[in-house]
PDB file of C-alpha atoms in Angstrom:
ATOM      1  CA  ASP A 190     -33.130 116.558 -81.021  1.00 89.00           C
ATOM      2  CA  GLU A 191     -30.845 113.573 -81.410  1.00 91.00           C
ATOM      3  CA  GLN A 192     -32.305 110.301 -80.116  1.00 95.00           C
ATOM      4  CA  LEU A 193     -30.763 106.865 -79.870  1.00 97.00           C
ATOM      5  CA  VAL A 194     -33.187 104.146 -78.744  1.00 98.00           C
ATOM      6  CA  GLU A 195     -31.888 100.661 -77.999  1.00 98.00           C
ATOM      7  CA  SER A 196     -33.954  97.494 -77.774  1.00 97.00           C
ATOM      8  CA  GLY A 197     -33.465  93.751 -77.633  1.00 96.00           C
ATOM      9  CA  GLY A 198     -32.128  93.320 -74.125  1.00 95.00           C
ATOM     10  CA  ASP A 199     -33.261  90.192 -72.308  1.00 94.00           C
ATOM     11  CA  LEU A 200     -32.376  87.352 -69.948  1.00 97.00           C
ATOM     12  CA  VAL A 201     -30.531  84.613 -71.843  1.00 97.00           C
ATOM     13  CA  GLN A 202     -28.742  81.428 -70.876  1.00 97.00           C
ATOM     14  CA  PRO A 203     -24.975  81.032 -71.257  1.00 97.00           C
ATOM     15  CA  GLY A 204     -24.174  80.011 -74.821  1.00 97.00           C
ATOM     16  CA  GLY A 205     -27.279  81.728 -76.162  1.00 98.00           C
ATOM     17  CA  SER A 206     -27.704  84.527 -78.683  1.00 98.00           C
ATOM     18  CA  LEU A 207     -29.336  87.950 -78.808  1.00 98.00           C
ATOM     19  CA  ARG A 208     -29.580  90.770 -81.317  1.00 98.00           C
ATOM     20  CA  LEU A 209     -29.631  94.345 -80.123  1.00 98.00           C
ATOM     21  CA  SER A 210     -31.000  97.201 -82.211  1.00 98.00           C
ATOM     22  CA  CYS A 211     -30.577 100.962 -81.960  1.00 98.00           C
ATOM     23  CA  VAL A 212     -32.807 103.314 -83.914  1.00 98.00           C
ATOM     24  CA  VAL A 213     -31.295 106.768 -84.428  1.00 97.00           C
ATOM     25  CA  SER A 214     -33.198 109.973 -85.181  1.00 96.00           C
ATOM     26  CA  GLY A 215     -32.387 113.655 -85.297  1.00 95.00           C
ATOM     27  CA  LEU A 216     -29.070 113.272 -87.128  1.00 93.00           C
ATOM     28  CA  THR A 217     -27.887 112.063 -90.542  1.00 93.00           C
ATOM     29  CA  PHE A 218     -27.189 108.465 -89.531  1.00 94.00           C
ATOM     30  CA  ARG A 219     -25.091 107.482 -92.550  1.00 94.00           C
ATOM     31  CA  ASN A 220     -22.598 110.257 -91.737  1.00 93.00           C
ATOM     32  CA  TYR A 221     -21.896 108.920 -88.248  1.00 94.00           C
ATOM     33  CA  ALA A 222     -19.614 106.173 -87.079  1.00 95.00           C
ATOM     34  CA  MET A 223     -21.347 104.235 -84.301  1.00 96.00           C
ATOM     35  CA  SER A 224     -20.345 102.037 -81.394  1.00 96.00           C
ATOM     36  CA  TRP A 225     -21.667  99.854 -78.621  1.00 98.00           C
ATOM     37  CA  VAL A 226     -20.374 100.506 -75.098  1.00 98.00           C
ATOM     38  CA  ARG A 227     -21.346  98.322 -72.141  1.00 98.00           C
ATOM     39  CA  GLN A 228     -21.433  98.693 -68.372  1.00 98.00           C
ATOM     40  CA  ALA A 229     -21.598  95.671 -66.087  1.00 97.00           C
ATOM     41  CA  PRO A 230     -23.674  96.106 -62.895  1.00 94.00           C
ATOM     42  CA  GLY A 231     -21.907  98.519 -60.567  1.00 92.00           C
ATOM     43  CA  LYS A 232     -18.859  98.653 -62.841  1.00 95.00           C
ATOM     44  CA  GLY A 233     -17.220 101.034 -65.311  1.00 96.00           C
ATOM     45  CA  LEU A 234     -17.525 101.484 -69.055  1.00 97.00           C
ATOM     46  CA  GLU A 235     -16.167  99.166 -71.741  1.00 97.00           C
ATOM     47  CA  TRP A 236     -16.117  99.779 -75.498  1.00 96.00           C
ATOM     48  CA  VAL A 237     -17.436  96.691 -77.285  1.00 97.00           C
ATOM     49  CA  SER A 238     -17.520  97.370 -81.007  1.00 96.00           C
ATOM     50  CA  GLY A 239     -17.586 100.170 -83.561  1.00 95.00           C
ATOM     51  CA  ILE A 240     -18.547 100.632 -87.201  1.00 95.00           C
ATOM     52  CA  THR A 241     -17.832 103.368 -89.730  1.00 92.00           C
ATOM     53  CA  GLY A 242     -20.536 104.986 -91.843  1.00 90.00           C
ATOM     54  CA  SER A 243     -19.575 102.708 -94.733  1.00 88.00           C
ATOM     55  CA  GLY A 244     -19.536  99.539 -92.630  1.00 89.00           C
ATOM     56  CA  GLY A 245     -15.954  98.984 -91.521  1.00 93.00           C
ATOM     57  CA  ALA A 246     -16.107  97.170 -88.155  1.00 95.00           C
ATOM     58  CA  SER A 247     -13.814  96.826 -85.153  1.00 94.00           C
ATOM     59  CA  TYR A 248     -14.144  94.844 -81.940  1.00 95.00           C
ATOM     60  CA  ALA A 249     -12.797  94.608 -78.419  1.00 95.00           C
ATOM     61  CA  ASN A 250     -10.734  91.457 -77.887  1.00 95.00           C
ATOM     62  CA  SER A 251     -13.254  90.267 -75.302  1.00 96.00           C
ATOM     63  CA  VAL A 252     -16.005  89.889 -77.927  1.00 97.00           C
ATOM     64  CA  LYS A 253     -14.078  89.269 -81.149  1.00 97.00           C
ATOM     65  CA  GLY A 254     -15.414  86.223 -82.965  1.00 97.00           C
ATOM     66  CA  ARG A 255     -18.640  86.166 -80.921  1.00 98.00           C
ATOM     67  CA  PHE A 256     -20.269  89.543 -81.638  1.00 98.00           C
ATOM     68  CA  THR A 257     -21.033  91.142 -84.996  1.00 98.00           C
ATOM     69  CA  ILE A 258     -21.861  94.805 -85.478  1.00 97.00           C
ATOM     70  CA  SER A 259     -23.807  95.982 -88.506  1.00 97.00           C
ATOM     71  CA  ARG A 260     -25.911  98.886 -89.680  1.00 97.00           C
ATOM     72  CA  ASP A 261     -28.754  99.642 -92.061  1.00 96.00           C
ATOM     73  CA  ASN A 262     -28.396 103.241 -93.162  1.00 95.00           C
ATOM     74  CA  SER A 263     -31.789 103.140 -94.921  1.00 95.00           C
ATOM     75  CA  LYS A 264     -33.418 102.423 -91.553  1.00 97.00           C
ATOM     76  CA  SER A 265     -31.056 104.556 -89.426  1.00 97.00           C
ATOM     77  CA  THR A 266     -30.504 101.460 -87.320  1.00 97.00           C
ATOM     78  CA  LEU A 267     -27.448  99.936 -85.670  1.00 98.00           C
ATOM     79  CA  TYR A 268     -27.312  96.271 -84.687  1.00 98.00           C
ATOM     80  CA  LEU A 269     -25.232  94.015 -82.471  1.00 98.00           C
ATOM     81  CA  GLN A 270     -25.540  90.263 -82.992  1.00 98.00           C
ATOM     82  CA  MET A 271     -24.304  88.557 -79.842  1.00 98.00           C
ATOM     83  CA  ASN A 272     -23.528  84.818 -79.982  1.00 98.00           C
ATOM     84  CA  SER A 273     -21.970  82.393 -77.495  1.00 98.00           C
ATOM     85  CA  LEU A 274     -22.969  84.673 -74.652  1.00 98.00           C
ATOM     86  CA  ARG A 275     -21.139  84.393 -71.347  1.00 98.00           C
ATOM     87  CA  VAL A 276     -22.078  85.401 -67.814  1.00 97.00           C
ATOM     88  CA  GLU A 277     -19.481  88.176 -68.035  1.00 97.00           C
ATOM     89  CA  ASP A 278     -21.365  89.717 -70.982  1.00 98.00           C
ATOM     90  CA  SER A 279     -24.142  90.749 -68.570  1.00 98.00           C
ATOM     91  CA  ALA A 280     -24.363  94.532 -68.718  1.00 98.00           C
ATOM     92  CA  ILE A 281     -26.271  97.542 -69.919  1.00 98.00           C
ATOM     93  CA  TYR A 282     -25.417  98.047 -73.576  1.00 98.00           C
ATOM     94  CA  TYR A 283     -25.356 101.621 -74.837  1.00 98.00           C
ATOM     95  CA  CYS A 284     -25.562 102.686 -78.453  1.00 98.00           C
ATOM     96  CA  VAL A 285     -23.317 105.725 -79.032  1.00 97.00           C
ATOM     97  CA  THR A 286     -22.181 107.946 -81.872  1.00 95.00           C
ATOM     98  CA  GLY A 287     -18.470 107.661 -82.588  1.00 89.00           C
ATOM     99  CA  ASN A 288     -16.136 104.788 -83.329  1.00 83.00           C
ATOM    100  CA  SER A 289     -12.851 103.507 -81.944  1.00 81.00           C
ATOM    101  CA  PHE A 290     -11.017 106.677 -82.990  1.00 87.00           C
ATOM    102  CA  THR A 291     -13.380 109.354 -81.675  1.00 91.00           C
ATOM    103  CA  TYR A 292     -15.170 110.526 -78.565  1.00 95.00           C
ATOM    104  CA  PHE A 293     -18.748 109.372 -77.964  1.00 96.00           C
ATOM    105  CA  ASP A 294     -20.971 112.415 -78.124  1.00 94.00           C
ATOM    106  CA  TYR A 295     -24.506 110.992 -78.123  1.00 96.00           C
ATOM    107  CA  TRP A 296     -25.669 108.080 -75.972  1.00 97.00           C
ATOM    108  CA  GLY A 297     -28.837 106.029 -75.871  1.00 97.00           C
ATOM    109  CA  GLN A 298     -30.576 105.093 -72.634  1.00 97.00           C
ATOM    110  CA  GLY A 299     -29.205 101.545 -72.780  1.00 97.00           C
ATOM    111  CA  THR A 300     -30.668  98.058 -72.920  1.00 98.00           C
ATOM    112  CA  ARG A 301     -29.955  95.414 -70.272  1.00 98.00           C
ATOM    113  CA  ILE A 302     -28.552  91.970 -71.037  1.00 98.00           C
ATOM    114  CA  THR A 303     -28.463  89.336 -68.328  1.00 98.00           C
ATOM    115  CA  VAL A 304     -26.697  86.071 -69.056  1.00 97.00           C
ATOM    116  CA  SER A 305     -27.595  83.502 -66.434  1.00 96.00           C
ATOM    117  CA  SER A 306     -28.753  79.930 -66.108  1.00 94.00           C
TER     118      SER A 306
ATOM    119  CA  GLU B 262      -3.981  97.770 -74.295  1.00 94.00           C
ATOM    120  CA  ILE B 263      -3.595 101.265 -72.851  1.00 96.00           C
ATOM    121  CA  VAL B 264      -4.600 101.331 -69.186  1.00 97.00           C
ATOM    122  CA  LEU B 265      -6.113 104.508 -67.743  1.00 98.00           C
ATOM    123  CA  THR B 266      -5.846 104.939 -63.982  1.00 98.00           C
ATOM    124  CA  GLN B 267      -8.031 107.555 -62.318  1.00 98.00           C
ATOM    125  CA  SER B 268      -7.578 109.054 -58.894  1.00 97.00           C
ATOM    126  CA  PRO B 269      -9.201 109.335 -56.530  1.00 97.00           C
ATOM    127  CA  GLU B 270     -11.749 106.542 -56.962  1.00 97.00           C
ATOM    128  CA  PHE B 271     -14.076 108.140 -54.419  1.00 97.00           C
ATOM    129  CA  GLN B 272     -14.282 111.657 -53.048  1.00 96.00           C
ATOM    130  CA  SER B 273     -16.685 113.395 -50.671  1.00 95.00           C
ATOM    131  CA  VAL B 274     -16.917 117.050 -51.507  1.00 94.00           C
ATOM    132  CA  THR B 275     -18.664 120.183 -50.259  1.00 94.00           C
ATOM    133  CA  PRO B 276     -20.647 122.541 -52.494  1.00 94.00           C
ATOM    134  CA  LYS B 277     -18.552 125.350 -54.040  1.00 95.00           C
ATOM    135  CA  ALA B 278     -15.327 123.373 -53.586  1.00 95.00           C
ATOM    136  CA  LYS B 279     -12.814 123.007 -56.391  1.00 96.00           C
ATOM    137  CA  VAL B 280     -12.477 119.358 -57.432  1.00 97.00           C
ATOM    138  CA  THR B 281      -9.591 117.824 -59.361  1.00 98.00           C
ATOM    139  CA  ILE B 282      -9.707 114.347 -60.890  1.00 98.00           C
ATOM    140  CA  THR B 283      -6.625 112.892 -62.529  1.00 98.00           C
ATOM    141  CA  CYS B 284      -6.275 110.269 -65.238  1.00 98.00           C
ATOM    142  CA  ARG B 285      -2.922 108.660 -65.994  1.00 98.00           C
ATOM    143  CA  ALA B 286      -2.311 106.649 -69.159  1.00 98.00           C
ATOM    144  CA  SER B 287       0.049 103.676 -69.261  1.00 98.00           C
ATOM    145  CA  GLU B 288       1.694 105.151 -72.379  1.00 98.00           C
ATOM    146  CA  SER B 289       1.617 108.459 -74.193  1.00 98.00           C
ATOM    147  CA  ILE B 290      -1.686 109.197 -75.926  1.00 97.00           C
ATOM    148  CA  GLY B 291      -1.153 112.804 -77.014  1.00 97.00           C
ATOM    149  CA  THR B 292      -4.444 114.573 -76.378  1.00 97.00           C
ATOM    150  CA  SER B 293      -6.722 111.671 -77.384  1.00 97.00           C
ATOM    151  CA  LEU B 294      -8.420 111.780 -74.006  1.00 98.00           C
ATOM    152  CA  HIS B 295     -12.069 112.558 -73.282  1.00 98.00           C
ATOM    153  CA  TRP B 296     -14.130 112.946 -70.112  1.00 98.00           C
ATOM    154  CA  TYR B 297     -17.679 111.843 -69.321  1.00 98.00           C
ATOM    155  CA  GLN B 298     -20.092 112.421 -66.459  1.00 98.00           C
ATOM    156  CA  GLN B 299     -22.595 109.739 -65.426  1.00 98.00           C
ATOM    157  CA  LYS B 300     -25.265 110.698 -62.936  1.00 97.00           C
ATOM    158  CA  PRO B 301     -27.059 107.925 -61.017  1.00 93.00           C
ATOM    159  CA  ASP B 302     -29.361 105.869 -63.269  1.00 94.00           C
ATOM    160  CA  GLN B 303     -28.475 107.940 -66.337  1.00 96.00           C
ATOM    161  CA  SER B 304     -26.395 107.403 -69.456  1.00 97.00           C
ATOM    162  CA  PRO B 305     -22.938 108.970 -69.586  1.00 98.00           C
ATOM    163  CA  LYS B 306     -22.611 112.464 -71.017  1.00 97.00           C
ATOM    164  CA  LEU B 307     -19.596 113.912 -72.843  1.00 97.00           C
ATOM    165  CA  LEU B 308     -17.984 116.743 -70.844  1.00 98.00           C
ATOM    166  CA  ILE B 309     -14.605 117.411 -72.472  1.00 98.00           C
ATOM    167  CA  LYS B 310     -13.066 116.180 -75.732  1.00 97.00           C
ATOM    168  CA  TYR B 311      -9.410 115.957 -76.735  1.00 97.00           C
ATOM    169  CA  ALA B 312      -8.159 116.713 -73.220  1.00 98.00           C
ATOM    170  CA  SER B 313      -9.202 120.367 -73.047  1.00 98.00           C
ATOM    171  CA  GLN B 314     -11.840 121.166 -75.667  1.00 98.00           C
ATOM    172  CA  SER B 315     -15.164 122.297 -74.262  1.00 96.00           C
ATOM    173  CA  ILE B 316     -18.511 120.854 -75.298  1.00 96.00           C
ATOM    174  CA  SER B 317     -21.511 123.009 -76.148  1.00 95.00           C
ATOM    175  CA  GLY B 318     -24.032 123.073 -73.309  1.00 95.00           C
ATOM    176  CA  VAL B 319     -21.597 121.887 -70.629  1.00 97.00           C
ATOM    177  CA  PRO B 320     -21.220 124.424 -67.779  1.00 97.00           C
ATOM    178  CA  SER B 321     -18.011 126.447 -67.868  1.00 96.00           C
ATOM    179  CA  ARG B 322     -17.017 125.242 -64.386  1.00 97.00           C
ATOM    180  CA  PHE B 323     -15.845 122.003 -66.069  1.00 98.00           C
ATOM    181  CA  SER B 324     -12.403 122.158 -67.680  1.00 98.00           C
ATOM    182  CA  GLY B 325      -9.729 119.722 -68.787  1.00 98.00           C
ATOM    183  CA  SER B 326      -5.981 119.827 -69.238  1.00 98.00           C
ATOM    184  CA  GLY B 327      -2.999 117.636 -69.930  1.00 98.00           C
ATOM    185  CA  SER B 328      -1.232 115.722 -72.671  1.00 98.00           C
ATOM    186  CA  GLY B 329       0.935 112.660 -73.036  1.00 98.00           C
ATOM    187  CA  THR B 330       0.223 110.497 -69.989  1.00 98.00           C
ATOM    188  CA  ASP B 331      -1.211 112.867 -67.376  1.00 98.00           C
ATOM    189  CA  PHE B 332      -4.616 114.514 -67.565  1.00 98.00           C
ATOM    190  CA  THR B 333      -6.850 116.476 -65.221  1.00 98.00           C
ATOM    191  CA  LEU B 334     -10.552 117.234 -65.038  1.00 98.00           C
ATOM    192  CA  THR B 335     -11.311 120.261 -62.869  1.00 98.00           C
ATOM    193  CA  ILE B 336     -14.687 121.291 -61.510  1.00 97.00           C
ATOM    194  CA  ASN B 337     -14.622 124.863 -60.238  1.00 95.00           C
ATOM    195  CA  SER B 338     -17.192 125.670 -57.573  1.00 93.00           C
ATOM    196  CA  LEU B 339     -18.906 122.291 -57.398  1.00 95.00           C
ATOM    197  CA  GLU B 340     -22.682 122.269 -57.403  1.00 95.00           C
ATOM    198  CA  VAL B 341     -24.902 119.603 -55.830  1.00 94.00           C
ATOM    199  CA  GLU B 342     -26.021 118.529 -59.310  1.00 95.00           C
ATOM    200  CA  ASP B 343     -22.405 117.529 -60.091  1.00 96.00           C
ATOM    201  CA  VAL B 344     -22.681 114.456 -57.856  1.00 94.00           C
ATOM    202  CA  ALA B 345     -21.863 111.714 -60.343  1.00 96.00           C
ATOM    203  CA  ALA B 346     -19.253 109.291 -61.579  1.00 98.00           C
ATOM    204  CA  TYR B 347     -16.616 110.678 -63.947  1.00 98.00           C
ATOM    205  CA  TYR B 348     -14.739 108.614 -66.518  1.00 98.00           C
ATOM    206  CA  CYS B 349     -11.784 109.318 -68.757  1.00 98.00           C
ATOM    207  CA  HIS B 350     -11.566 107.589 -72.164  1.00 98.00           C
ATOM    208  CA  GLN B 351      -8.696 107.298 -74.630  1.00 97.00           C
ATOM    209  CA  THR B 352      -8.906 106.893 -78.386  1.00 96.00           C
ATOM    210  CA  SER B 353      -5.182 106.767 -79.231  1.00 96.00           C
ATOM    211  CA  SER B 354      -5.546 103.027 -79.763  1.00 93.00           C
ATOM    212  CA  SER B 355      -8.318 100.478 -79.111  1.00 92.00           C
ATOM    213  CA  PRO B 356     -10.576 102.485 -76.800  1.00 94.00           C
ATOM    214  CA  THR B 357     -10.343 102.073 -73.054  1.00 96.00           C
ATOM    215  CA  PHE B 358     -11.878 103.861 -70.084  1.00 97.00           C
ATOM    216  CA  GLY B 359     -10.611 104.704 -66.643  1.00 98.00           C
ATOM    217  CA  GLN B 360     -12.215 102.864 -63.741  1.00 98.00           C
ATOM    218  CA  GLY B 361     -14.189 105.948 -62.732  1.00 97.00           C
ATOM    219  CA  THR B 362     -14.240 108.522 -59.944  1.00 98.00           C
ATOM    220  CA  LYS B 363     -17.372 108.797 -57.816  1.00 97.00           C
ATOM    221  CA  LEU B 364     -18.184 112.109 -56.173  1.00 96.00           C
ATOM    222  CA  ASP B 365     -20.676 112.546 -53.388  1.00 92.00           C
ATOM    223  CA  ILE B 366     -21.647 115.423 -51.158  1.00 89.00           C
ATOM    224  CA  LYS B 367     -20.049 115.608 -47.728  1.00 86.00           C
TER     225      LYS B 367
END
């Protein structure tokens, strides 16, 4: 069975940094484009960033220049480096299969980021 | 940015009812429109891809239609387990989601 397991969520102060990880099993990771999608408390879904199997990245305007997506195909792991965090970045962050041009067919359980002083 | 507007935002429904949720795009997106279901305290789940294509394992009471700017998700004979939030999602350009439609049982 396909599994996507996120980690790295935490409470961080505004201006701080965090790195999220997502370990993928049950599918051939290098063949899949991947994305991060977030959901603020009580709110809807927002695509954050995507990456192709070969490493081509794309970002939502709201995080461009602050977040960096990357992947290690040898470890079947997706990353999101989050810098200059803002209160409005507080959300559950989901790791998903698919990039900015495709539907998201597999979802992780999410990891929670809270940005607060 | 393409804006997706769903209606209604909230609906109380009775079991076995037919439910229709609409999603309108601010510009034409062809059939690059997908639907998700999110039950309370769970991750979203893909229901329909490319406006009308079914997904393996999703009950046949869920169907989608539409193209261009107007799309519909239909649930035939709603079951109690279908209480959830439903989101549309476009991939014609930088991805965006609708604001969601929350269903509860009347």
